[in-house]
Short mmCIF file of C-alpha atoms in Angstrom, two decimals:
data_model
loop_
_atom_site.label_atom_id
_atom_site.label_comp_id
_atom_site.label_asym_id
_atom_site.label_seq_id
_atom_site.Cartn_x
_atom_site.Cartn_y
_atom_site.Cartn_z
CA UNK G 1 0.00 0.00 0.00
CA UNK G 2 1.09 3.59 -0.51
CA UNK G 3 0.02 6.20 1.98
CA UNK G 4 -1.00 9.46 0.33
CA UNK G 5 -1.02 11.55 3.50
CA UNK G 6 2.00 13.39 4.86
CA UNK G 7 1.94 11.78 8.28
CA UNK G 8 0.42 8.29 7.63
CA UNK G 9 -2.08 8.95 10.37
CA UNK G 10 -4.42 11.73 11.37
CA UNK G 11 -3.26 14.72 13.34
CA UNK G 12 -5.31 15.35 16.44
CA UNK G 13 -6.53 18.92 16.77
CA UNK G 14 -8.93 20.94 18.79
CA UNK G 15 -11.21 22.51 16.22
CA UNK G 16 -12.07 25.29 18.63
CA UNK G 17 -8.44 26.42 18.54
CA UNK G 18 -8.84 27.70 15.01
CA UNK G 19 -10.78 30.87 15.63
CA UNK G 20 -13.24 32.18 13.17
CA UNK G 21 -11.74 35.70 13.12
CA UNK G 22 -8.32 34.67 11.84
CA UNK G 23 -7.19 33.55 8.39
CA UNK G 24 -6.50 29.86 8.11
CA UNK G 25 -2.76 29.32 8.07
CA UNK G 26 -0.98 26.91 5.77
CA UNK G 27 -0.09 24.86 8.84
CA UNK G 28 -3.78 24.40 9.57
CA UNK G 29 -4.42 23.70 5.89
CA UNK G 30 -1.72 21.04 5.83
CA UNK G 31 -3.27 19.45 8.89
CA UNK G 32 -6.69 19.33 7.24
CA UNK G 33 -5.22 18.06 3.99
CA UNK G 34 -3.27 15.36 5.81
CA UNK G 35 -6.33 14.12 7.64
CA UNK G 36 -8.52 14.18 4.53
CA UNK G 37 -5.94 12.18 2.59
CA UNK G 38 -5.47 9.66 5.39
CA UNK G 39 -9.20 9.17 5.85
CA UNK G 40 -9.54 8.68 2.10
CA UNK G 41 -6.80 6.01 2.31
CA UNK G 42 -8.80 4.29 5.06
CA UNK G 43 -12.23 4.67 3.46
CA UNK G 44 -12.22 1.26 1.77
CA UNK G 45 -15.32 -0.81 2.59
CA UNK G 46 -15.76 -4.54 3.17
CA UNK G 47 -18.05 -5.53 0.29
CA UNK G 48 -18.29 -9.32 0.81
CA UNK G 49 -17.80 -11.17 4.10
CA UNK G 50 -19.06 -14.75 4.07
CA UNK G 51 -17.82 -17.80 5.89
CA UNK G 52 -19.88 -20.93 6.33
CA UNK G 53 -21.15 -22.74 9.32
CA UNK G 54 -21.33 -26.50 8.92
CA UNK G 55 -22.68 -27.92 5.68
CA UNK G 56 -23.37 -24.62 3.93
CA UNK G 57 -20.92 -24.89 1.07
CA UNK G 58 -21.83 -23.83 -2.44
CA UNK G 59 -21.06 -26.03 -5.40
CA UNK G 60 -21.59 -26.24 -9.13
CA UNK G 61 -24.72 -28.30 -9.78
CA UNK G 62 -23.03 -29.96 -12.73
CA UNK G 63 -20.15 -29.30 -15.10
CA UNK G 64 -21.91 -27.28 -17.78
CA UNK G 65 -19.49 -24.74 -19.26
CA UNK G 66 -16.88 -25.71 -21.84
CA UNK G 67 -14.03 -24.52 -19.65
CA UNK G 68 -15.61 -22.94 -16.60
CA UNK G 69 -18.89 -23.71 -14.89
CA UNK G 70 -20.92 -21.24 -12.90
CA UNK G 71 -21.24 -21.64 -9.18
CA UNK G 72 -24.79 -20.55 -8.61
CA UNK G 73 -26.53 -18.56 -7.41
CA UNK G 74 -24.55 -15.50 -8.39
CA UNK G 75 -23.73 -12.79 -5.92
CA UNK G 76 -25.54 -9.45 -6.00
CA UNK G 77 -23.72 -6.30 -7.14
CA UNK G 78 -22.05 -3.76 -4.88
CA UNK G 79 -20.86 -0.17 -5.27
CA UNK G 80 -17.12 0.39 -5.50
CA UNK G 81 -14.99 3.45 -4.80
CA UNK G 82 -13.16 5.09 -7.68
CA UNK G 83 -9.73 6.71 -7.62
CA UNK G 84 -8.95 10.13 -9.13
CA UNK G 85 -7.93 8.50 -12.42
CA UNK G 86 -11.27 6.66 -12.67
CA UNK G 87 -10.00 3.18 -11.88
CA UNK G 88 -11.41 1.26 -8.94
CA UNK G 89 -9.95 1.01 -5.48
CA UNK G 90 -8.12 -2.30 -5.40
CA UNK G 91 -10.00 -5.27 -3.97
CA UNK G 92 -8.20 -7.43 -1.48
CA UNK G 93 -9.88 -10.80 -1.57
CA UNK G 94 -9.79 -14.31 -0.16
CA UNK G 95 -11.67 -17.41 -1.26
CA UNK G 96 -12.42 -20.42 0.91
CA UNK G 97 -12.80 -23.85 -0.62
CA UNK G 98 -11.63 -27.43 -0.98
CA UNK G 99 -11.88 -30.59 -3.05
CA UNK G 100 -14.14 -33.39 -1.83
CA UNK G 101 -11.78 -36.20 -2.89
CA UNK G 102 -8.39 -34.73 -3.73
CA UNK G 103 -9.18 -34.04 -7.38
CA UNK G 104 -7.57 -30.77 -8.45
CA UNK G 105 -10.19 -28.02 -8.46
CA UNK G 106 -9.78 -24.46 -9.69
CA UNK G 107 -12.00 -21.59 -8.64
CA UNK G 108 -11.92 -18.48 -10.82
CA UNK G 109 -12.99 -15.14 -9.31
CA UNK G 110 -13.94 -12.45 -11.80
CA UNK G 111 -14.44 -8.78 -10.90
CA UNK G 112 -16.43 -6.86 -13.47
CA UNK G 113 -19.01 -4.18 -14.16
CA UNK G 114 -22.46 -5.32 -13.08
CA UNK G 115 -24.06 -7.65 -15.61
CA UNK G 116 -20.85 -8.62 -17.43
CA UNK G 117 -20.68 -12.10 -15.91
CA UNK G 118 -18.98 -14.55 -18.24
CA UNK G 119 -17.90 -11.80 -20.63
CA UNK G 120 -14.98 -11.05 -18.28
CA UNK G 121 -14.04 -14.67 -17.64
CA UNK G 122 -10.77 -14.55 -19.61
CA UNK G 123 -9.67 -10.98 -18.86
CA UNK G 124 -5.95 -10.36 -18.32
CA UNK G 125 -6.22 -6.91 -16.75
CA UNK G 126 -5.82 -7.89 -13.12
CA UNK G 127 -9.52 -8.49 -12.43
CA UNK G 128 -9.38 -12.28 -12.67
CA UNK G 129 -7.74 -14.68 -10.22
CA UNK G 130 -7.52 -18.48 -10.08
CA UNK G 131 -7.40 -20.48 -6.87
CA UNK G 132 -6.32 -24.09 -7.33
CA UNK G 133 -6.25 -26.77 -4.67
CA UNK G 134 -6.24 -30.54 -4.20
CA UNK G 135 -6.72 -30.25 -0.45
CA UNK G 136 -9.73 -31.92 1.12
CA UNK G 137 -9.50 -29.60 4.13
CA UNK G 138 -11.54 -26.44 4.20
CA UNK G 139 -9.28 -23.36 4.24
CA UNK G 140 -8.82 -19.88 2.83
CA UNK G 141 -7.00 -20.19 -0.53
CA UNK G 142 -4.79 -17.53 -2.06
CA UNK G 143 -3.17 -17.10 -5.44
CA UNK G 144 0.05 -16.41 -3.60
CA UNK G 145 -0.34 -19.47 -1.43
CA UNK G 146 -0.40 -19.77 2.33
CA UNK G 147 -1.86 -16.97 4.37
CA UNK G 148 -1.49 -14.23 1.77
CA UNK G 149 -3.95 -12.26 -0.25
CA UNK G 150 -5.17 -11.79 -3.78
CA UNK G 151 -5.63 -8.41 -5.39
CA UNK G 152 -8.16 -7.60 -8.06
CA UNK G 153 -8.14 -4.28 -9.88
CA UNK G 154 -10.15 -2.79 -12.67
CA UNK G 155 -8.67 -0.27 -15.11
CA UNK G 156 -10.22 3.14 -15.60
CA UNK G 157 -10.79 2.50 -19.31
CA UNK G 158 -13.09 -0.42 -18.51
CA UNK G 159 -15.13 1.07 -15.68
CA UNK G 160 -18.75 1.56 -16.67
CA UNK G 161 -21.26 3.26 -14.43
CA UNK G 162 -24.99 2.71 -14.22
CA UNK G 163 -27.71 5.25 -13.59
CA UNK G 164 -29.43 5.13 -10.22
CA UNK G 165 -31.89 7.41 -8.45
CA UNK G 166 -30.74 9.05 -5.24
CA UNK G 167 -32.32 11.54 -2.86
CA UNK G 168 -31.36 15.22 -3.02
CA UNK G 169 -31.04 17.55 -0.06
CA UNK G 170 -34.63 18.74 -0.51
CA UNK G 171 -35.96 15.19 -0.63
CA UNK G 172 -36.50 15.07 -4.39
CA UNK G 173 -34.99 12.43 -6.61
CA UNK G 174 -32.37 12.78 -9.28
CA UNK G 175 -30.34 10.39 -11.38
CA UNK G 176 -26.65 9.88 -10.78
CA UNK G 177 -23.97 7.53 -12.05
CA UNK G 178 -22.81 4.72 -9.78
CA UNK G 179 -19.87 2.38 -10.26
CA UNK G 180 -21.65 -0.93 -9.61
CA UNK G 181 -19.62 -4.10 -9.74
CA UNK G 182 -20.03 -7.80 -9.25
CA UNK G 183 -17.66 -10.53 -8.12
CA UNK G 184 -18.58 -13.85 -9.66
CA UNK G 185 -17.03 -17.22 -8.94
CA UNK G 186 -16.67 -19.96 -11.50
CA UNK G 187 -15.09 -23.38 -11.20
CA UNK G 188 -13.05 -25.14 -13.85
CA UNK G 189 -15.21 -27.71 -15.58
CA UNK G 190 -12.59 -30.40 -15.01
CA UNK G 191 -13.21 -31.33 -11.38
CA UNK G 192 -16.19 -29.00 -11.06
CA UNK G 193 -18.39 -31.52 -9.24
CA UNK G 194 -15.68 -32.01 -6.59
CA UNK G 195 -15.26 -28.32 -5.79
CA UNK G 196 -16.81 -26.80 -2.68
CA UNK G 197 -16.89 -23.03 -2.11
CA UNK G 198 -16.98 -22.21 1.60
CA UNK G 199 -16.12 -18.54 1.95
CA UNK G 200 -15.62 -15.24 0.18
CA UNK G 201 -14.09 -11.99 1.36
CA UNK G 202 -13.61 -8.85 -0.69
CA UNK G 203 -12.60 -5.47 0.72
CA UNK G 204 -11.51 -2.26 -0.96
CA UNK G 205 -8.23 -0.65 -0.14
CA UNK G 206 -6.17 2.26 -1.35
CA UNK G 207 -2.96 1.30 -3.11
CA UNK I 1 -26.51 26.43 0.99
CA UNK I 2 -25.66 23.23 -0.82
CA UNK I 3 -22.59 21.86 -2.49
CA UNK I 4 -22.17 19.15 -5.13
CA UNK I 5 -19.62 16.58 -3.91
CA UNK I 6 -17.47 14.79 -6.50
CA UNK I 7 -18.53 11.19 -7.28
CA UNK I 8 -14.94 9.90 -7.19
CA UNK I 9 -12.02 10.42 -4.84
CA UNK I 10 -10.25 13.63 -5.87
CA UNK I 11 -6.56 14.44 -5.85
CA UNK I 12 -5.13 16.79 -3.23
CA UNK I 13 -1.69 18.24 -3.86
CA UNK I 14 0.02 19.64 -0.76
CA UNK I 15 3.32 20.48 -2.46
CA UNK I 16 2.35 24.13 -2.90
CA UNK I 17 1.33 24.66 0.72
CA UNK I 18 4.35 26.52 2.10
CA UNK I 19 4.69 27.15 5.81
CA UNK I 20 4.52 30.84 6.66
CA UNK I 21 2.23 31.66 3.75
CA UNK I 22 -1.51 31.97 3.78
CA UNK I 23 -3.67 29.13 2.55
CA UNK I 24 -4.87 29.95 -0.95
CA UNK I 25 -8.34 29.58 -2.33
CA UNK I 26 -7.48 26.81 -4.79
CA UNK I 27 -5.78 24.83 -2.02
CA UNK I 28 -8.82 25.25 0.20
CA UNK I 29 -11.06 24.07 -2.60
CA UNK I 30 -8.99 20.89 -2.94
CA UNK I 31 -9.44 20.17 0.75
CA UNK I 32 -13.16 20.88 0.44
CA UNK I 33 -13.64 18.58 -2.54
CA UNK I 34 -11.97 15.57 -0.94
CA UNK I 35 -13.77 16.10 2.36
CA UNK I 36 -17.12 16.40 0.62
CA UNK I 37 -16.44 13.20 -1.32
CA UNK I 38 -15.76 11.33 1.92
CA UNK I 39 -18.99 12.63 3.45
CA UNK I 40 -21.10 11.86 0.38
CA UNK I 41 -19.99 8.38 -0.62
CA UNK I 42 -21.86 5.55 1.10
CA UNK I 43 -20.75 2.77 3.42
CA UNK I 44 -21.45 -0.94 3.04
CA UNK I 45 -23.66 -1.59 6.06
CA UNK I 46 -24.10 -5.33 5.47
CA UNK I 47 -21.26 -6.93 3.53
CA UNK I 48 -22.72 -9.48 1.14
CA UNK I 49 -23.14 -12.90 2.74
CA UNK I 50 -25.19 -16.07 2.23
CA UNK I 51 -27.96 -16.55 4.82
CA UNK I 52 -29.15 -19.79 3.13
CA UNK I 53 -32.68 -19.23 4.37
CA UNK I 54 -35.82 -21.04 3.21
CA UNK I 55 -39.15 -19.26 3.60
CA UNK I 56 -42.33 -21.32 3.46
CA UNK I 57 -45.53 -20.26 1.72
CA UNK I 58 -47.43 -17.37 3.33
CA UNK I 59 -44.66 -16.97 5.86
CA UNK I 60 -42.79 -13.92 7.04
CA UNK I 61 -39.27 -13.88 8.37
CA UNK I 62 -37.28 -10.97 9.79
CA UNK I 63 -33.54 -10.42 9.67
CA UNK I 64 -32.06 -8.25 12.42
CA UNK I 65 -28.86 -6.33 11.64
CA UNK I 66 -26.94 -3.84 13.72
CA UNK I 67 -25.62 -0.81 11.83
CA UNK I 68 -23.59 2.29 12.56
CA UNK I 69 -24.82 4.62 9.79
CA UNK I 70 -23.61 7.94 8.44
CA UNK I 71 -25.73 10.95 9.26
CA UNK I 72 -25.54 12.00 5.58
CA UNK I 73 -27.38 8.87 4.41
CA UNK I 74 -30.83 9.45 2.93
CA UNK I 75 -31.22 6.24 0.94
CA UNK I 76 -30.13 2.63 1.35
CA UNK I 77 -30.10 -0.19 -1.16
CA UNK I 78 -30.93 -3.71 -0.01
CA UNK I 79 -29.80 -6.38 -2.46
CA UNK I 80 -31.32 -9.86 -2.31
CA UNK I 81 -30.71 -12.88 -4.48
CA UNK I 82 -33.67 -15.23 -4.20
CA UNK I 83 -35.25 -18.13 -6.02
CA UNK I 84 -38.60 -19.89 -5.90
CA UNK I 85 -39.27 -23.62 -6.02
CA UNK I 86 -42.91 -22.94 -6.88
CA UNK I 87 -43.89 -24.12 -10.35
CA UNK I 88 -46.02 -21.04 -10.87
CA UNK I 89 -43.46 -18.72 -9.37
CA UNK I 90 -43.75 -16.81 -6.10
CA UNK I 91 -43.97 -13.28 -4.90
CA UNK I 92 -42.01 -11.91 -2.02
CA UNK I 93 -42.81 -8.80 -0.05
CA UNK I 94 -40.00 -6.71 1.41
CA UNK I 95 -40.44 -4.33 4.29
CA UNK I 96 -37.60 -2.45 5.93
CA UNK I 97 -37.70 -1.44 9.60
CA UNK I 98 -41.40 -2.27 9.66
CA UNK I 99 -42.36 0.49 7.25
CA UNK I 100 -45.95 0.38 6.08
CA UNK I 101 -45.10 0.19 2.40
CA UNK I 102 -44.27 -3.38 1.48
CA UNK I 103 -42.91 -3.80 -2.00
CA UNK I 104 -43.71 -7.01 -3.79
CA UNK I 105 -41.48 -8.65 -6.34
CA UNK I 106 -42.28 -11.63 -8.50
CA UNK I 107 -39.87 -14.52 -8.69
CA UNK I 108 -40.09 -16.94 -11.57
CA UNK I 109 -39.45 -20.58 -10.85
CA UNK I 110 -35.97 -21.97 -11.41
CA UNK I 111 -33.05 -19.56 -11.53
CA UNK I 112 -32.34 -16.97 -8.88
CA UNK I 113 -33.23 -13.32 -9.32
CA UNK I 114 -31.48 -10.25 -7.98
CA UNK I 115 -33.86 -7.87 -6.23
CA UNK I 116 -32.99 -4.31 -5.25
CA UNK I 117 -35.10 -2.62 -2.61
CA UNK I 118 -34.73 1.06 -1.84
CA UNK I 119 -35.17 2.29 1.70
CA UNK I 120 -35.60 6.00 2.30
CA UNK I 121 -34.24 6.89 5.74
CA UNK I 122 -37.03 8.63 7.62
CA UNK I 123 -34.96 10.01 10.51
CA UNK I 124 -31.27 10.49 9.91
CA UNK I 125 -28.83 9.67 12.66
CA UNK I 126 -25.25 8.64 13.15
CA UNK I 127 -25.86 6.55 16.23
CA UNK I 128 -25.85 2.77 16.38
CA UNK I 129 -29.23 1.35 15.46
CA UNK I 130 -31.03 -1.77 14.30
CA UNK I 131 -31.98 -2.46 10.68
CA UNK I 132 -34.67 -5.08 10.13
CA UNK I 133 -35.50 -6.70 6.81
CA UNK I 134 -38.86 -8.48 6.69
CA UNK I 135 -39.44 -10.89 3.85
CA UNK I 136 -42.83 -12.39 3.16
CA UNK I 137 -43.35 -15.33 0.84
CA UNK I 138 -46.64 -15.29 -1.04
CA UNK I 139 -48.19 -17.56 -3.60
CA UNK I 140 -48.40 -15.96 -7.01
CA UNK I 141 -50.80 -18.51 -8.44
CA UNK I 142 -53.52 -20.92 -7.35
CA UNK I 143 -50.98 -23.70 -7.12
CA UNK I 144 -51.41 -25.74 -3.96
CA UNK I 145 -48.13 -27.56 -3.96
CA UNK I 146 -45.73 -26.69 -1.12
CA UNK I 147 -43.60 -23.68 -1.96
CA UNK I 148 -40.27 -22.44 -0.83
CA UNK I 149 -38.42 -19.21 -1.46
CA UNK I 150 -34.71 -19.39 -0.80
CA UNK I 151 -32.77 -16.26 0.11
CA UNK I 152 -29.29 -16.94 -1.24
CA UNK I 153 -27.43 -13.64 -0.72
CA UNK I 154 -28.07 -10.37 1.13
CA UNK I 155 -26.17 -7.09 1.07
CA UNK I 156 -27.02 -3.53 2.19
CA UNK I 157 -25.22 -0.41 0.99
CA UNK I 158 -25.78 3.30 1.53
CA UNK I 159 -26.52 5.35 -1.58
CA UNK I 160 -24.23 8.32 -2.18
CA UNK I 161 -25.37 11.90 -1.85
CA UNK I 162 -25.24 14.25 -4.82
CA UNK I 163 -25.86 17.34 -2.68
CA UNK I 164 -24.69 18.23 0.81
CA UNK I 165 -25.82 21.00 3.11
CA UNK I 166 -22.98 23.29 4.05
CA UNK I 167 -24.07 23.93 7.63
CA UNK I 168 -21.94 22.31 10.27
CA UNK I 169 -23.98 22.08 13.44
CA UNK I 170 -25.60 19.03 14.94
CA UNK I 171 -28.07 17.53 12.52
CA UNK I 172 -26.45 18.83 9.34
CA UNK I 173 -24.47 17.33 6.47
CA UNK I 174 -21.29 19.30 7.30
CA UNK I 175 -20.36 19.90 3.67
CA UNK I 176 -17.81 22.58 2.77
CA UNK I 177 -18.67 25.14 0.09
CA UNK I 178 -15.64 25.71 -2.13
CA UNK I 179 -17.30 28.61 -3.99
CA UNK I 180 -16.75 30.88 -0.98
CA UNK I 181 -13.00 30.62 -1.43
CA UNK I 182 -11.92 33.56 -3.56
CA UNK I 183 -8.58 33.67 -5.32
CA UNK I 184 -6.09 36.13 -3.73
CA UNK I 185 -8.16 36.45 -0.57
CA UNK I 186 -7.22 34.80 2.76
CA UNK I 187 -9.40 31.91 3.85
CA UNK I 188 -11.21 32.30 7.10
CA UNK I 189 -12.35 29.50 9.36
CA UNK I 190 -15.88 29.87 8.01
CA UNK I 191 -14.72 28.94 4.50
CA UNK I 192 -13.61 25.52 5.76
CA UNK I 193 -16.07 25.09 8.61
CA UNK I 194 -17.26 21.64 7.54
CA UNK I 195 -13.72 20.34 7.13
CA UNK I 196 -12.67 21.59 10.59
CA UNK I 197 -15.67 19.85 12.15
CA UNK I 198 -15.35 16.41 10.53
CA UNK I 199 -11.66 15.86 9.82
CA UNK I 200 -10.76 15.09 13.42
CA UNK I 201 -13.35 12.32 13.93
CA UNK I 202 -12.82 8.98 12.19
CA UNK I 203 -16.22 7.62 13.20
CA UNK I 204 -18.00 10.42 11.33
CA UNK I 205 -16.22 9.87 8.08
CA UNK I 206 -14.74 6.34 7.60
CA UNK I 207 -16.47 3.57 9.53
CA UNK I 208 -16.11 0.02 8.27
CA UNK I 209 -18.69 -2.74 8.92
CA UNK I 210 -16.56 -5.89 9.06
CA UNK I 211 -19.29 -8.36 10.04
CA UNK I 212 -23.04 -8.35 9.68
CA UNK I 213 -24.39 -11.89 9.64
CA UNK I 214 -28.00 -12.79 10.37
CA UNK I 215 -30.48 -15.62 10.22
CA UNK I 216 -34.13 -14.64 10.56
CA UNK I 217 -36.91 -15.20 13.06
CA UNK I 218 -40.39 -16.16 11.93
CA UNK I 219 -43.57 -14.24 12.71
CA UNK I 220 -43.76 -15.79 16.21
CA UNK I 221 -40.15 -14.83 16.98
CA UNK I 222 -38.88 -18.38 16.66
CA UNK I 223 -35.43 -18.73 15.22
CA UNK I 224 -36.11 -21.53 12.74
CA UNK I 225 -32.78 -20.89 11.07
CA UNK I 226 -30.75 -19.95 14.12
CA UNK I 227 -27.44 -21.57 14.85
CA UNK I 228 -27.74 -23.38 18.19
CA UNK I 229 -25.02 -23.50 20.84
CA UNK I 230 -25.06 -25.61 23.99
CA UNK I 231 -21.46 -26.58 24.65
CA UNK I 232 -19.87 -25.70 27.98
CA UNK I 233 -16.65 -24.97 26.06
CA UNK I 234 -16.30 -22.08 23.66
CA UNK I 235 -17.47 -22.94 20.12
CA UNK I 236 -16.91 -20.82 17.00
CA UNK I 237 -19.71 -19.55 14.78
CA UNK I 238 -17.66 -19.56 11.58
CA UNK I 239 -15.71 -22.50 10.18
CA UNK I 240 -12.64 -20.49 9.17
CA UNK I 241 -13.14 -17.03 10.66
CA UNK I 242 -13.62 -13.87 8.63
CA UNK I 243 -10.55 -11.94 7.46
CA UNK I 244 -10.51 -8.61 9.24
CA UNK I 245 -8.49 -5.41 9.13
CA UNK I 246 -9.41 -2.39 11.19
CA UNK I 247 -8.73 1.21 10.26
CA UNK I 248 -5.32 2.63 10.98
CA UNK I 249 -6.20 6.02 12.39
CA UNK I 250 -3.04 7.19 14.17
CA UNK I 251 0.54 7.03 12.96
CA UNK I 252 2.31 3.86 14.02
CA UNK I 253 -0.85 2.07 15.16
CA UNK I 254 -0.78 -1.68 14.61
CA UNK I 255 -4.18 -2.55 16.03
CA UNK I 256 -7.72 -1.22 16.00
CA UNK I 257 -10.75 -1.81 18.20
CA UNK I 258 -13.95 -3.39 16.96
CA UNK I 259 -17.32 -2.98 18.63
CA UNK I 260 -19.85 -5.78 18.22
CA UNK I 261 -23.08 -7.36 19.42
CA UNK I 262 -25.00 -10.58 18.92
CA UNK I 263 -28.76 -11.11 18.68
CA UNK I 264 -30.49 -14.25 19.86
CA UNK I 265 -32.32 -15.92 22.70
CA UNK I 266 -31.61 -18.55 25.33
CA UNK I 267 -33.81 -21.53 26.05
CA UNK I 268 -34.26 -23.52 29.23
CA UNK I 269 -33.14 -20.68 31.44
CA UNK I 270 -29.52 -21.14 30.40
CA UNK I 271 -26.86 -18.45 30.55
CA UNK I 272 -24.04 -18.02 28.08
CA UNK I 273 -20.76 -16.17 27.63
CA UNK I 274 -20.33 -14.56 24.20
CA UNK I 275 -17.15 -13.01 22.90
CA UNK I 276 -15.38 -11.94 19.73
CA UNK I 277 -12.02 -13.47 18.94
CA UNK I 278 -9.01 -12.49 16.84
CA UNK I 279 -6.57 -15.09 15.54
CA UNK I 280 -3.70 -12.61 15.91
CA UNK I 281 -4.63 -10.71 19.06
CA UNK I 282 -6.57 -13.11 21.24
CA UNK I 283 -10.11 -12.95 22.57
CA UNK I 284 -12.10 -9.96 23.63
CA UNK I 285 -13.92 -9.76 26.91
CA UNK I 286 -17.02 -11.93 27.20
CA UNK I 287 -20.51 -10.62 27.87
CA UNK I 288 -23.16 -12.64 29.61
CA UNK I 289 -26.35 -13.43 27.71
CA UNK I 290 -29.52 -15.05 29.02
CA UNK I 291 -32.50 -13.34 27.37
CA UNK I 292 -35.36 -15.79 26.82
CA UNK I 293 -36.77 -13.69 23.94
CA UNK I 294 -34.81 -12.36 20.93
CA UNK I 295 -32.64 -9.47 22.04
CA UNK I 296 -29.31 -7.79 21.39
CA UNK I 297 -26.46 -8.47 23.75
CA UNK I 298 -24.35 -5.88 25.51
CA UNK I 299 -21.54 -4.45 23.44
CA UNK I 300 -18.34 -6.43 23.06
CA UNK I 301 -14.98 -5.05 22.02
CA UNK I 302 -12.09 -6.74 20.32
CA UNK I 303 -8.55 -5.76 19.33
CA UNK I 304 -7.72 -6.68 15.74
CA UNK I 305 -4.93 -5.86 13.33
CA UNK I 306 -5.26 -2.59 11.49
CA UNK I 307 -4.00 -1.86 8.00
CA UNK I 308 -0.29 -1.31 7.50
CA UNK I 309 0.08 1.29 4.77
CA UNK I 310 3.81 0.62 4.41
CA UNK I 311 3.42 -2.92 3.06
CA UNK I 312 2.05 -4.19 -0.23
CA UNK I 313 -0.49 -6.40 1.45
CA UNK I 314 -1.49 -3.97 4.16
CA UNK I 315 -1.21 -6.84 6.64
CA UNK I 316 0.48 -6.56 10.00
CA UNK I 317 3.19 -9.28 10.19
CA UNK I 318 2.12 -10.73 6.85
CA UNK I 319 -0.64 -12.91 8.33
CA UNK I 320 -4.36 -12.38 8.06
CA UNK I 321 -6.23 -11.67 11.25
CA UNK I 322 -9.38 -13.81 11.40
CA UNK I 323 -12.50 -12.75 13.30
CA UNK I 324 -14.88 -15.19 14.95
CA UNK I 325 -17.74 -15.24 17.41
CA UNK I 326 -17.48 -17.72 20.29
CA UNK I 327 -20.20 -18.94 22.61
CA UNK I 328 -20.02 -21.00 25.80
CA UNK I 329 -22.83 -22.12 28.07
CA UNK I 330 -22.11 -21.24 31.69
CA UNK I 331 -25.24 -22.45 33.46
CA UNK I 332 -28.49 -24.28 32.77
CA UNK I 333 -29.22 -26.92 30.15
CA UNK I 334 -30.71 -25.02 27.22
CA UNK I 335 -29.45 -23.59 23.96
CA UNK I 336 -28.42 -20.19 22.71
CA UNK I 337 -30.24 -19.68 19.44
CA UNK I 338 -27.89 -17.28 17.67
CA UNK I 339 -29.61 -15.11 15.08
CA UNK I 340 -27.22 -12.24 14.31
CA UNK I 341 -23.68 -11.05 14.82
CA UNK I 342 -22.43 -7.57 13.96
CA UNK I 343 -19.10 -5.80 14.33
CA UNK I 344 -17.81 -2.45 13.15
CA UNK I 345 -14.39 -0.81 13.00
#
């Protein structure tokens, strides 16, 4: 991660100290700027947080796709924060799963604009990650192996927004553009019936 | 007065802010824009999860969530993914926080449908509160075969604001109006009033819901889908534990504090200890729970890892901290029917 603030932490201040009858100094401005930047670095939201109890795994009903089969039902969409250049905040994700009998299974997570689904299945822009395992033990899996993480990103040129109604200050409605995304999980057709999905975690972060 | 916040995070260049000089209008506007963006963009109140709930015909179930909302929120979006086993399809009614207007949505038989339900916030507040989601399963045809509606996924997100009030007192949006900052004129406190008020309080501007899991009660307050606990040793709710990272607020901080509660009821007069646990930082203090009817517990706190902005992963020590809920029976012979667990950073 790369901190964008000057101090990598907020600066405590007593807001009453800055009196209303004096010009705001650059020192005060730097303090406000530092805090705004640090809060923006920490504004990432947890979008998906699911871990099973006993017997709640999801699986592909049957191997149906030519290369990848859907694990249904699909997840709903979620809003995502955008950076100044229009690309998305990075998504730090983890996927939980295992193989029922030791057959190699591969889960593919695909981050895309809402409604794109399979259209993004073979993207090479950092929004697709494969998780492969032969383990019969339930555990969080990572592309990097072990207890690491997997990062998904979406380039600015590919971000598409959708129109949604929101409420104005006066209580009326107006249309605005929202970056609405979905994270879909597929499983490689070879071994699909042996794959069990047991957890998903996806959280934004500033990088 | 109102201000239009930007829909994306804006850049803020501090390189031109020289100590000893006055803060310029353009620099003040940069601070205002980023602050307004942070106030306007919504939080994820319920991270998407799978409740795996079946609702019988003509039945109503209620999910209970605990949220810590933004004051600026006027609209929430509730996302459901549901499917019907009914040959003729089903209809489900959605009501939020018991509001009188129940919206009905038709579900065809077979594949799951994504439903979006808007909820206009009647009374805005930034204090901790409960959010209930009532789902009613109806029969959309004269079919008499048994029906089932399955709720596969749930998520709740705040809608962004496209306008903010620029007043700063209690009960206001606390937006900052950049149009009052005139080039070549010194900025006074009033020009940046909103920024001065909000930029010292993390809870106003960047909360993070790390856990909001719920199984519903039926119309008689029975937890048909509750997870039952009766062991006299601590037992985890989740199989693996949820990855968790708190906010790093102060320089050099390596941990953050979560606040959480559970919702459920105890049978047979039993009493339970409930606590949150961190795989990297140990267990939080336990609270006692013995309510015989569905109720929220006392607040629990837990120390978890916070983000490390100096590393690629953002992880403290390179390992993921995993959050769990643990329950232990301390007296009696009944069960704790656990219905909800919520935690916020």
